Tab-separated table of C-alpha atoms and ligand atoms in Angstrom:
chain	number	residue	atom	x	y	z
A	1	UNK	CA	-21.828	58.800	-25.529
A	2	UNK	CA	-24.729	60.677	-23.338
A	3	UNK	CA	-25.004	64.537	-24.431
A	4	UNK	CA	-24.697	65.675	-20.768
A	5	UNK	CA	-21.079	63.551	-20.613
A	6	UNK	CA	-20.412	65.211	-24.165
A	7	UNK	CA	-20.947	69.066	-22.925
A	8	UNK	CA	-18.514	68.199	-20.459
A	9	UNK	CA	-15.698	66.456	-22.285
A	10	UNK	CA	-12.532	68.371	-22.887
A	11	UNK	CA	-11.191	69.396	-26.335
A	12	UNK	CA	-8.592	67.503	-26.803
A	13	UNK	CA	-11.056	64.256	-26.291
A	14	UNK	CA	-13.788	66.087	-28.255
A	15	UNK	CA	-11.206	66.286	-31.436
A	16	UNK	CA	-10.941	62.072	-31.314
A	17	UNK	CA	-14.616	61.449	-30.702
A	18	UNK	CA	-16.563	64.362	-32.761
A	19	UNK	CA	-18.698	63.350	-35.593
A	20	UNK	CA	-17.846	59.445	-35.269
A	21	UNK	CA	-20.976	57.631	-35.447
A	22	UNK	CA	-21.206	53.824	-35.491
A	23	UNK	CA	-24.482	53.767	-37.697
A	24	UNK	CA	-22.458	55.597	-40.546
A	25	UNK	CA	-19.215	53.846	-40.223
A	26	UNK	CA	-20.071	50.341	-38.880
A	27	UNK	CA	-17.338	50.574	-36.431
A	28	UNK	CA	-14.617	51.785	-39.007
A	29	UNK	CA	-12.570	54.245	-36.992
A	30	UNK	CA	-12.698	56.844	-39.789
A	31	UNK	CA	-15.522	57.381	-41.858
A	32	UNK	CA	-15.069	55.807	-45.028
A	33	UNK	CA	-15.335	57.839	-48.332
A	34	UNK	CA	-18.895	57.475	-49.546
A	35	UNK	CA	-18.993	59.068	-53.080
A	36	UNK	CA	-22.193	59.455	-54.620
A	37	UNK	CA	-24.517	61.200	-57.271
A	38	UNK	CA	-27.514	59.282	-57.287
A	39	UNK	CA	-29.199	57.411	-54.250
A	40	UNK	CA	-31.424	54.610	-55.422
A	41	UNK	CA	-35.136	54.326	-53.913
A	42	UNK	CA	-37.167	50.984	-53.611
A	43	UNK	CA	-40.558	52.540	-55.439
A	44	UNK	CA	-42.205	55.687	-56.383
A	45	UNK	CA	-43.787	55.958	-52.703
A	46	UNK	CA	-40.209	55.503	-51.097
A	47	UNK	CA	-39.021	58.287	-53.416
A	48	UNK	CA	-41.888	60.582	-52.618
A	49	UNK	CA	-41.888	60.056	-48.711
A	50	UNK	CA	-38.049	60.505	-48.793
A	51	UNK	CA	-38.227	63.635	-50.627
A	52	UNK	CA	-41.085	65.183	-47.921
A	53	UNK	CA	-38.954	64.467	-45.189
A	54	UNK	CA	-36.100	66.821	-44.062
A	55	UNK	CA	-32.901	65.458	-45.753
A	56	UNK	CA	-30.092	66.322	-42.871
A	57	UNK	CA	-28.348	63.279	-42.151
A	58	UNK	CA	-30.375	61.251	-44.625
A	59	UNK	CA	-29.263	59.994	-48.159
A	60	UNK	CA	-31.309	61.708	-50.661
A	61	UNK	CA	-29.088	62.954	-53.689
A	62	UNK	CA	-25.787	63.226	-53.653
A	63	UNK	CA	-25.687	67.227	-53.257
A	64	UNK	CA	-27.263	66.722	-50.105
A	65	UNK	CA	-23.827	64.760	-48.808
A	66	UNK	CA	-23.379	61.429	-47.486
A	67	UNK	CA	-21.848	60.185	-43.911
A	68	UNK	CA	-18.458	61.235	-45.452
A	69	UNK	CA	-19.718	65.203	-45.584
A	70	UNK	CA	-21.777	64.519	-42.298
A	71	UNK	CA	-19.063	63.411	-40.332
A	72	UNK	CA	-16.965	66.309	-40.658
A	73	UNK	CA	-19.820	68.949	-40.419
A	74	UNK	CA	-20.971	67.222	-37.324
A	75	UNK	CA	-17.323	67.150	-35.819
A	76	UNK	CA	-16.731	70.685	-36.456
A	77	UNK	CA	-20.213	71.652	-34.781
A	78	UNK	CA	-19.247	69.819	-31.562
A	79	UNK	CA	-16.194	71.818	-31.166
A	80	UNK	CA	-18.229	74.900	-31.024
A	81	UNK	CA	-20.517	74.951	-28.019
A	82	UNK	CA	-23.910	76.397	-28.496
A	83	UNK	CA	-23.813	75.611	-32.259
A	84	UNK	CA	-26.554	74.246	-33.870
A	85	UNK	CA	-25.021	72.809	-37.329
A	86	UNK	CA	-22.054	72.860	-39.927
A	87	UNK	CA	-22.210	73.366	-43.530
A	88	UNK	CA	-19.169	72.620	-45.778
A	89	UNK	CA	-17.945	74.316	-48.778
A	90	UNK	CA	-15.144	73.833	-51.439
A	91	UNK	CA	-13.102	76.052	-50.474
A	92	UNK	CA	-12.831	79.183	-47.216
A	93	UNK	CA	-13.964	81.742	-49.715
A	94	UNK	CA	-16.954	79.848	-50.590
A	95	UNK	CA	-18.050	79.573	-47.317
A	96	UNK	CA	-17.618	83.160	-46.561
A	97	UNK	CA	-19.566	84.460	-49.657
A	98	UNK	CA	-22.443	81.920	-48.421
A	99	UNK	CA	-22.568	83.053	-44.969
A	100	UNK	CA	-22.709	86.768	-46.116
A	101	UNK	CA	-25.563	85.493	-48.828
A	102	UNK	CA	-27.816	83.847	-46.005
A	103	UNK	CA	-27.965	87.088	-44.082
A	104	UNK	CA	-27.962	89.791	-46.425
A	105	UNK	CA	-30.518	91.320	-48.748
A	106	UNK	CA	-30.769	94.181	-51.314
A	107	UNK	CA	-30.564	97.155	-49.263
A	108	UNK	CA	-28.761	96.161	-46.538
A	109	UNK	CA	-25.113	97.233	-45.352
A	110	UNK	CA	-22.323	95.095	-44.671
A	111	UNK	CA	-19.547	96.328	-41.910
A	112	UNK	CA	-16.293	94.936	-42.611
A	113	UNK	CA	-12.708	95.182	-41.051
A	114	UNK	CA	-10.224	97.027	-43.017
A	115	UNK	CA	-7.882	93.985	-42.427
A	116	UNK	CA	-10.107	91.742	-43.823
A	117	UNK	CA	-8.827	88.832	-46.110
A	118	UNK	CA	-8.657	90.572	-49.614
A	119	UNK	CA	-10.865	88.292	-51.403
A	120	UNK	CA	-13.851	89.104	-48.799
A	121	UNK	CA	-13.027	92.529	-49.361
A	122	UNK	CA	-13.649	91.755	-53.497
A	123	UNK	CA	-16.692	89.758	-52.809
A	124	UNK	CA	-18.263	92.437	-50.641
A	125	UNK	CA	-17.384	95.347	-52.925
A	126	UNK	CA	-18.102	93.204	-56.354
A	127	UNK	CA	-20.926	91.006	-56.087
A	128	UNK	CA	-22.555	92.040	-53.090
A	129	UNK	CA	-22.382	96.032	-54.477
A	130	UNK	CA	-24.159	94.487	-57.760
A	131	UNK	CA	-27.039	93.256	-55.807
A	132	UNK	CA	-27.751	96.093	-53.724
A	133	UNK	CA	-25.584	95.630	-50.602
A	134	UNK	CA	-23.277	98.291	-49.445
A	135	UNK	CA	-19.831	97.505	-47.686
A	136	UNK	CA	-18.207	100.084	-45.323
A	137	UNK	CA	-14.957	99.632	-43.924
A	138	UNK	CA	-13.945	99.838	-40.257
A	139	UNK	CA	-10.707	100.406	-38.294
A	140	UNK	CA	-10.314	96.905	-36.957
A	141	UNK	CA	-9.217	98.407	-33.577
A	142	UNK	CA	-12.863	100.066	-33.371
A	143	UNK	CA	-14.101	98.010	-30.530
A	144	UNK	CA	-16.943	99.525	-28.876
A	145	UNK	CA	-16.788	102.539	-30.617
A	146	UNK	CA	-18.408	100.382	-33.679
A	147	UNK	CA	-21.968	101.406	-32.248
A	148	UNK	CA	-21.269	105.032	-33.723
A	149	UNK	CA	-21.190	103.200	-37.334
A	150	UNK	CA	-24.081	101.319	-37.101
A	151	UNK	CA	-26.611	102.811	-39.010
A	152	UNK	CA	-30.074	102.630	-40.499
A	153	UNK	CA	-29.412	99.784	-42.875
A	154	UNK	CA	-26.600	98.029	-41.104
A	155	UNK	CA	-27.694	93.873	-41.181
A	156	UNK	CA	-24.197	92.379	-40.453
A	157	UNK	CA	-20.871	92.898	-38.925
A	158	UNK	CA	-18.075	90.815	-40.390
A	159	UNK	CA	-14.505	90.297	-38.096
A	160	UNK	CA	-11.281	88.443	-38.841
A	161	UNK	CA	-9.457	88.455	-35.774
A	162	UNK	CA	-6.416	88.469	-35.888
A	163	UNK	CA	-6.778	90.247	-39.335
A	164	UNK	CA	-5.339	88.978	-42.490
A	165	UNK	CA	-1.480	90.127	-43.074
A	166	UNK	CA	-1.574	92.700	-40.312
A	167	UNK	CA	-3.091	90.578	-37.365
A	168	UNK	CA	-5.057	93.408	-35.590
A	169	UNK	CA	-6.718	91.666	-32.889
A	170	UNK	CA	-10.219	92.760	-32.715
A	171	UNK	CA	-12.514	93.404	-29.355
A	172	UNK	CA	-14.807	90.884	-30.590
A	173	UNK	CA	-17.074	90.793	-27.393
A	174	UNK	CA	-17.495	94.537	-27.529
A	175	UNK	CA	-18.417	94.372	-31.236
A	176	UNK	CA	-20.786	91.304	-30.417
A	177	UNK	CA	-22.454	93.512	-27.437
A	178	UNK	CA	-23.066	96.578	-29.643
A	179	UNK	CA	-24.601	94.285	-32.744
A	180	UNK	CA	-26.667	92.444	-30.257
A	181	UNK	CA	-27.974	95.554	-28.645
A	182	UNK	CA	-29.075	96.770	-32.156
A	183	UNK	CA	-30.178	93.066	-33.801
A	184	UNK	CA	-27.211	93.025	-36.265
A	185	UNK	CA	-25.667	89.631	-36.812
A	186	UNK	CA	-22.404	88.862	-36.314
A	187	UNK	CA	-20.040	86.870	-38.792
A	188	UNK	CA	-16.304	85.844	-37.763
A	189	UNK	CA	-13.596	84.415	-40.040
A	190	UNK	CA	-12.190	82.362	-37.139
A	191	UNK	CA	-9.500	80.575	-39.509
A	192	UNK	CA	-6.155	81.827	-37.514
A	193	UNK	CA	-7.417	80.717	-34.311
A	194	UNK	CA	-10.016	77.582	-34.888
A	195	UNK	CA	-12.501	76.955	-32.353
A	196	UNK	CA	-9.842	75.386	-30.039
A	197	UNK	CA	-8.424	78.930	-29.227
A	198	UNK	CA	-11.205	80.578	-29.993
A	199	UNK	CA	-14.794	79.044	-29.284
A	200	UNK	CA	-16.841	81.857	-31.500
A	201	UNK	CA	-20.425	81.011	-30.941
A	202	UNK	CA	-19.864	80.606	-27.028
A	203	UNK	CA	-18.580	84.035	-27.434
A	204	UNK	CA	-21.704	85.182	-29.188
A	205	UNK	CA	-20.895	85.027	-32.900
A	206	UNK	CA	-23.830	84.189	-34.724
A	207	UNK	CA	-21.702	82.781	-38.018
A	208	UNK	CA	-18.438	81.360	-37.369
A	209	UNK	CA	-16.434	80.470	-40.764
A	210	UNK	CA	-13.282	78.376	-41.176
A	211	UNK	CA	-11.368	78.149	-44.087
A	212	UNK	CA	-10.379	74.465	-43.343
A	213	UNK	CA	-8.078	74.787	-46.152
A	214	UNK	CA	-5.717	75.745	-43.468
A	215	UNK	CA	-5.542	74.148	-40.138
A	216	UNK	CA	-8.500	71.454	-40.436
A	217	UNK	CA	-6.980	69.690	-43.657
A	218	UNK	CA	-3.359	71.169	-42.311
A	219	UNK	CA	-1.508	69.048	-44.762
A	220	UNK	CA	-1.596	71.626	-48.205
A	221	UNK	CA	-3.588	68.832	-50.168
A	222	UNK	CA	-7.298	69.963	-50.162
A	223	UNK	CA	-9.178	72.932	-50.460
A	224	UNK	CA	-12.351	73.415	-47.894
A	225	UNK	CA	-14.448	75.571	-46.082
A	226	UNK	CA	-17.096	75.742	-43.193
A	227	UNK	CA	-19.955	77.725	-41.516
A	228	UNK	CA	-20.659	76.810	-38.138
A	229	UNK	CA	-23.885	78.806	-36.677
A	230	UNK	CA	-26.659	78.544	-34.111
A	231	UNK	CA	-30.239	77.412	-34.174
A	232	UNK	CA	-31.369	80.979	-35.159
A	233	UNK	CA	-29.814	80.832	-38.734
A	234	UNK	CA	-28.922	77.613	-39.622
A	235	UNK	CA	-31.942	77.240	-41.600
A	236	UNK	CA	-31.343	80.281	-43.940
A	237	UNK	CA	-27.500	79.382	-44.180
A	238	UNK	CA	-28.692	75.780	-45.174
A	239	UNK	CA	-31.227	76.910	-47.615
A	240	UNK	CA	-28.669	79.531	-49.245
A	241	UNK	CA	-26.216	76.883	-49.684
A	242	UNK	CA	-28.786	74.572	-51.177
A	243	UNK	CA	-29.744	77.146	-53.344
A	244	UNK	CA	-25.932	77.867	-54.300
A	245	UNK	CA	-25.227	74.105	-55.040
A	246	UNK	CA	-22.543	73.822	-52.866
A	247	UNK	CA	-21.137	70.615	-51.896
A	248	UNK	CA	-18.004	68.956	-51.237
A	249	UNK	CA	-16.631	65.783	-52.653
A	250	UNK	CA	-16.402	62.824	-50.019
A	251	UNK	CA	-12.715	62.574	-51.010
A	252	UNK	CA	-11.953	66.312	-49.569
A	253	UNK	CA	-14.409	65.734	-46.433
A	254	UNK	CA	-12.352	62.732	-45.583
A	255	UNK	CA	-9.349	64.638	-46.031
A	256	UNK	CA	-10.839	67.422	-43.538
A	257	UNK	CA	-12.048	64.730	-40.913
A	258	UNK	CA	-8.477	62.831	-41.005
A	259	UNK	CA	-6.539	66.325	-40.447
A	260	UNK	CA	-8.832	67.378	-37.957
A	261	UNK	CA	-8.004	64.291	-35.399
A	262	UNK	CA	-4.538	65.730	-35.284
A	263	UNK	CA	-5.293	69.610	-35.349
A	264	UNK	CA	-4.844	69.997	-31.607
A	265	UNK	CA	-1.417	68.728	-31.609
A	266	UNK	CA	-0.302	70.472	-34.692
A	267	UNK	CA	-1.621	73.789	-33.336
A	268	UNK	CA	0.405	73.424	-30.312
A	269	UNK	CA	3.357	72.522	-31.881
A	270	UNK	CA	2.820	75.328	-34.883
A	271	UNK	CA	2.163	77.919	-31.954
A	272	UNK	CA	5.045	77.399	-30.033
A	273	UNK	CA	7.678	77.429	-32.841
A	274	UNK	CA	5.951	80.475	-34.151
A	275	UNK	CA	6.255	82.204	-30.625
A	276	UNK	CA	9.827	81.267	-30.445
A	277	UNK	CA	10.674	82.449	-33.894
A	278	UNK	CA	8.549	85.985	-33.377
A	279	UNK	CA	10.662	86.593	-30.009
A	280	UNK	CA	13.915	85.663	-32.104
A	281	UNK	CA	13.059	88.105	-34.603
A	282	UNK	CA	12.419	90.504	-32.114
A	283	UNK	CA	16.027	90.494	-31.161
A	284	UNK	CA	17.191	91.509	-34.658
A	285	UNK	CA	18.228	94.880	-35.588
A	286	UNK	CA	16.786	94.342	-39.138
A	287	UNK	CA	13.577	93.915	-37.932
A	288	UNK	CA	11.488	96.904	-36.922
A	289	UNK	CA	8.368	95.130	-35.708
A	290	UNK	CA	6.931	91.553	-35.181
A	291	UNK	CA	3.130	91.233	-35.673
A	292	UNK	CA	2.474	88.460	-33.671
A	293	UNK	CA	-0.737	88.736	-31.319
A	294	UNK	CA	1.335	87.427	-28.366
A	295	UNK	CA	3.625	90.049	-28.431
A	296	UNK	CA	3.395	93.741	-27.453
A	297	UNK	CA	4.655	95.094	-31.071
A	298	UNK	CA	1.190	93.508	-31.943
A	299	UNK	CA	-2.198	96.005	-31.964
A	300	UNK	CA	-4.615	94.446	-29.603
A	301	UNK	CA	-2.353	92.128	-28.089
A	302	UNK	CA	-3.956	92.760	-24.408
A	303	UNK	CA	-7.278	91.553	-26.076
A	304	UNK	CA	-5.221	88.280	-27.357
A	305	UNK	CA	-4.494	87.719	-23.836
A	306	UNK	CA	-7.784	88.334	-22.676
A	307	UNK	CA	-9.934	86.543	-25.258
A	308	UNK	CA	-7.968	83.584	-26.469
A	309	UNK	CA	-6.588	80.432	-25.600
A	310	UNK	CA	-3.414	80.183	-27.400
A	311	UNK	CA	-1.684	81.319	-31.014
A	312	UNK	CA	-1.553	79.518	-34.125
A	313	UNK	CA	1.558	79.500	-36.625
A	314	UNK	CA	0.935	82.635	-38.962
A	315	UNK	CA	2.570	86.302	-38.085
A	316	UNK	CA	4.376	88.596	-39.975
A	317	UNK	CA	7.382	91.026	-39.397
A	318	UNK	CA	8.466	94.292	-40.778
A	319	UNK	CA	11.590	95.099	-41.890
A	320	UNK	CA	13.745	98.194	-40.473
A	321	UNK	CA	13.927	100.318	-43.471
A	322	UNK	CA	15.352	98.855	-46.852
A	323	UNK	CA	13.501	98.474	-49.772
A	324	UNK	CA	11.909	95.474	-51.868
A	325	UNK	CA	14.966	94.701	-53.200
A	326	UNK	CA	16.345	93.825	-49.927
A	327	UNK	CA	13.269	91.961	-49.394
A	328	UNK	CA	13.309	90.093	-52.555
A	329	UNK	CA	17.036	89.339	-51.382
A	330	UNK	CA	15.952	87.858	-48.054
A	331	UNK	CA	12.997	86.025	-49.268
A	332	UNK	CA	14.854	84.343	-53.069
A	333	UNK	CA	17.539	82.804	-50.831
A	334	UNK	CA	15.183	81.270	-48.165
A	335	UNK	CA	15.678	77.226	-48.485
A	336	UNK	CA	13.349	75.809	-45.756
A	337	UNK	CA	10.424	78.502	-46.329
A	338	UNK	CA	8.586	77.750	-49.305
A	339	UNK	CA	7.066	80.683	-51.442
A	340	UNK	CA	3.113	80.302	-52.003
A	341	UNK	CA	-0.326	81.136	-51.093
A	342	UNK	CA	-2.174	79.734	-47.999
A	343	UNK	CA	-0.949	78.607	-44.886
A	344	UNK	CA	-1.765	76.139	-41.965
A	345	UNK	CA	0.160	72.961	-43.570
A	346	UNK	CA	2.840	71.182	-42.118
A	347	UNK	CA	5.482	73.046	-44.212
A	348	UNK	CA	6.850	76.817	-43.184
A	349	UNK	CA	5.862	79.356	-45.917
A	350	UNK	CA	7.249	83.464	-46.365
A	351	UNK	CA	5.636	85.557	-48.761
A	352	UNK	CA	6.129	89.513	-48.934
A	353	UNK	CA	3.251	91.637	-48.147
A	354	UNK	CA	1.892	94.921	-48.761
A	355	UNK	CA	-1.126	95.951	-47.027
A	356	UNK	CA	-0.968	99.595	-47.917
A	357	UNK	CA	-2.299	98.636	-51.586
A	358	UNK	CA	-5.510	97.039	-50.141
A	359	UNK	CA	-6.747	99.297	-47.339
A	360	UNK	CA	-9.380	101.955	-47.566
A	361	UNK	CA	-10.424	103.196	-44.037
A	362	UNK	CA	-6.924	103.242	-42.118
A	363	UNK	CA	-3.440	103.572	-43.697
A	364	UNK	CA	-0.565	101.221	-43.128
A	365	UNK	CA	2.269	102.424	-41.830
A	366	UNK	CA	5.548	100.733	-41.516
A	367	UNK	CA	9.259	101.402	-41.183
A	368	UNK	CA	10.061	98.920	-44.370
A	369	UNK	CA	8.785	96.287	-46.401
A	370	UNK	CA	6.679	93.498	-44.303
A	371	UNK	CA	6.679	89.716	-44.610
A	372	UNK	CA	4.192	87.012	-43.495
A	373	UNK	CA	5.438	84.002	-41.874
A	374	UNK	CA	3.408	80.669	-41.621
A	375	UNK	CA	5.477	78.644	-39.242
A	376	UNK	CA	5.427	74.923	-39.994
A	377	UNK	CA	6.458	71.840	-37.934
A	378	UNK	CA	10.441	71.891	-38.697
A	379	UNK	CA	13.065	72.133	-36.145
A	380	UNK	CA	12.774	75.733	-35.262
A	381	UNK	CA	16.637	76.014	-35.262
A	382	UNK	CA	16.996	75.011	-38.602
A	383	UNK	CA	14.199	77.733	-39.444
A	384	UNK	CA	15.939	80.390	-37.545
A	385	UNK	CA	19.179	79.666	-39.137
A	386	UNK	CA	17.350	80.094	-42.502
A	387	UNK	CA	15.806	83.255	-41.527
A	388	UNK	CA	19.177	84.667	-40.061
A	389	UNK	CA	20.950	84.222	-43.435
A	390	UNK	CA	17.829	85.923	-45.039
A	391	UNK	CA	18.427	88.949	-42.693
A	392	UNK	CA	21.875	88.811	-43.598
A	393	UNK	CA	21.202	89.258	-47.032
A	394	UNK	CA	18.975	91.757	-46.468
A	395	UNK	CA	21.448	94.043	-44.750
A	396	UNK	CA	23.903	92.904	-47.470
A	397	UNK	CA	21.415	94.486	-50.107
A	398	UNK	CA	21.442	97.985	-48.186
A	399	UNK	CA	18.450	96.996	-45.690
B	1	PLP	C1	-8.363	84.578	-43.245
B	1	PLP	C2	-8.247	83.688	-44.758
B	1	PLP	N1	-9.842	83.436	-44.480
B	1	PLP	C3	-9.958	82.754	-45.912
B	1	PLP	C4	-9.545	82.353	-46.819
B	1	PLP	C5	-9.685	81.541	-47.823
B	1	PLP	O1	-9.564	80.147	-47.908
B	1	PLP	P1	-9.515	79.392	-49.246
B	1	PLP	O2	-7.914	79.288	-49.670
B	1	PLP	O3	-9.974	78.086	-48.607
B	1	PLP	O4	-10.857	79.748	-50.048
B	1	PLP	C6	-7.937	82.660	-46.427
B	1	PLP	C7	-6.740	81.851	-47.625
B	1	PLP	O5	-5.656	82.244	-47.377
B	1	PLP	C8	-7.458	83.062	-45.420
B	1	PLP	O6	-6.207	83.527	-45.059
C-alpha cells in the first residue's frame, strides 16, 4: 500500500492491514511464530557486516526480535498517526518502567497523577528514587494548573487518563501545552482508551504506553506491553530497552497480533455494554455514584466527551453507605463476574477497590465502599441480573 493511501484509511481498515508485510510472511495471513535465539551467518565477513548495520527489522540475534515481534510493533505504530516506532515489552509494567528510564536521569523530577496505577507509583517512589529521581504527585484534575507545578528539575510529566480505579479524566491537551512550553517530555498510560479512542501521539504525547495484556491481547492469556513514540524519542527508548534486555517471546507477540485484529469490534462491544450497565447502576438506590467517564458523576466527563472517540469496558461504582462486609457479600456471590487482577479480556470481572490507601496528593472521599467492574462480552441482561442479586445481598447485609 502506498504511504499516501495508508495515511487516509480508516482505523477499522488499519486494524486489518497494519503490520502485515509479505516479505516477512510470504503470504501467510498472520505472521508465523518465528522463535529464535541464534541467527546463523555465512561467514565472518557476513557477521561483521550485519553487526555494522542498523538491526531495526533485520535478523541479528533473538533479543532483537524476528518478524513476529516486528509485525506487532509496526501494527501498533500504524495505529498512532505521527509515531515513529514501537518497542514491545513482556508486560505493561515493563513498558512503563522502560519508558520512564529512557527519559529520566539522576537529578530529574517526575510529575505523576495521584490517580496513577499503583505499580507505576511504586516504581517511581522505589527504584527511580534510588537512582536519584524525585517524584511529585499532582491532582489528576489539575489541567493547565500543572504549569505552576513545573520546577527547575522537572523533566517528565506522566498521565493516565482515565485514572486507574477512580477514572478521573485528565485534560491532556492542557497538560501537553504546558509541558511543551517548558520543553518537558510527556508520557501517557493509554491502556484504557487505546489508540482507537485516543490517538495519543497525534494529541501531542511524546511516549504512549499500552498494557497490551488488556485489550490488545484481549483473551486474558498473555502478558505484553508497548511504548510507541516519535522520531525525537525513539532512539533513546530503543537503546534503553536494549540495555535493559527487554524482549517479548514470539508466541506472546503472535497472540498480541491476533488479538489486535479484533480489538475494534471487541472494544465497541465492551464500551456499549459497559455504558448500559453503568446507566442501570445509576438507577439503583444502593449505588451512590458511577465512575464511568461518559457519565456526569465522573470527574472530567466533560473532557472525556471533548477528547475521546469512545469508552472501553472498565469503570467503577461507589456504594451508598454500607461497609466492607456488605461489599464482600455482594462480590462473593457473583456468578458471572470473576474476581481477579487485570482486565480487557472477553470475560467480566468485579473487584473491590480502596483508593484511600494509595493517594498522597488528594483525598479519596466516598459515600461507601467501591467496586471496579470490567464488562466482558456476555449478554448485558445476564450481567445485570447477577449484579442486581449482588446489590440485594449488599442491602440485606445492612448496606
Ligand atoms: C492502567 C494500567 N496500566 C498498566 C498496567 C500493567 O500492565 P501489566 O499487568 O501488563 O503489567 C495495568 C494492569 O492492570 C493497568 O491497569
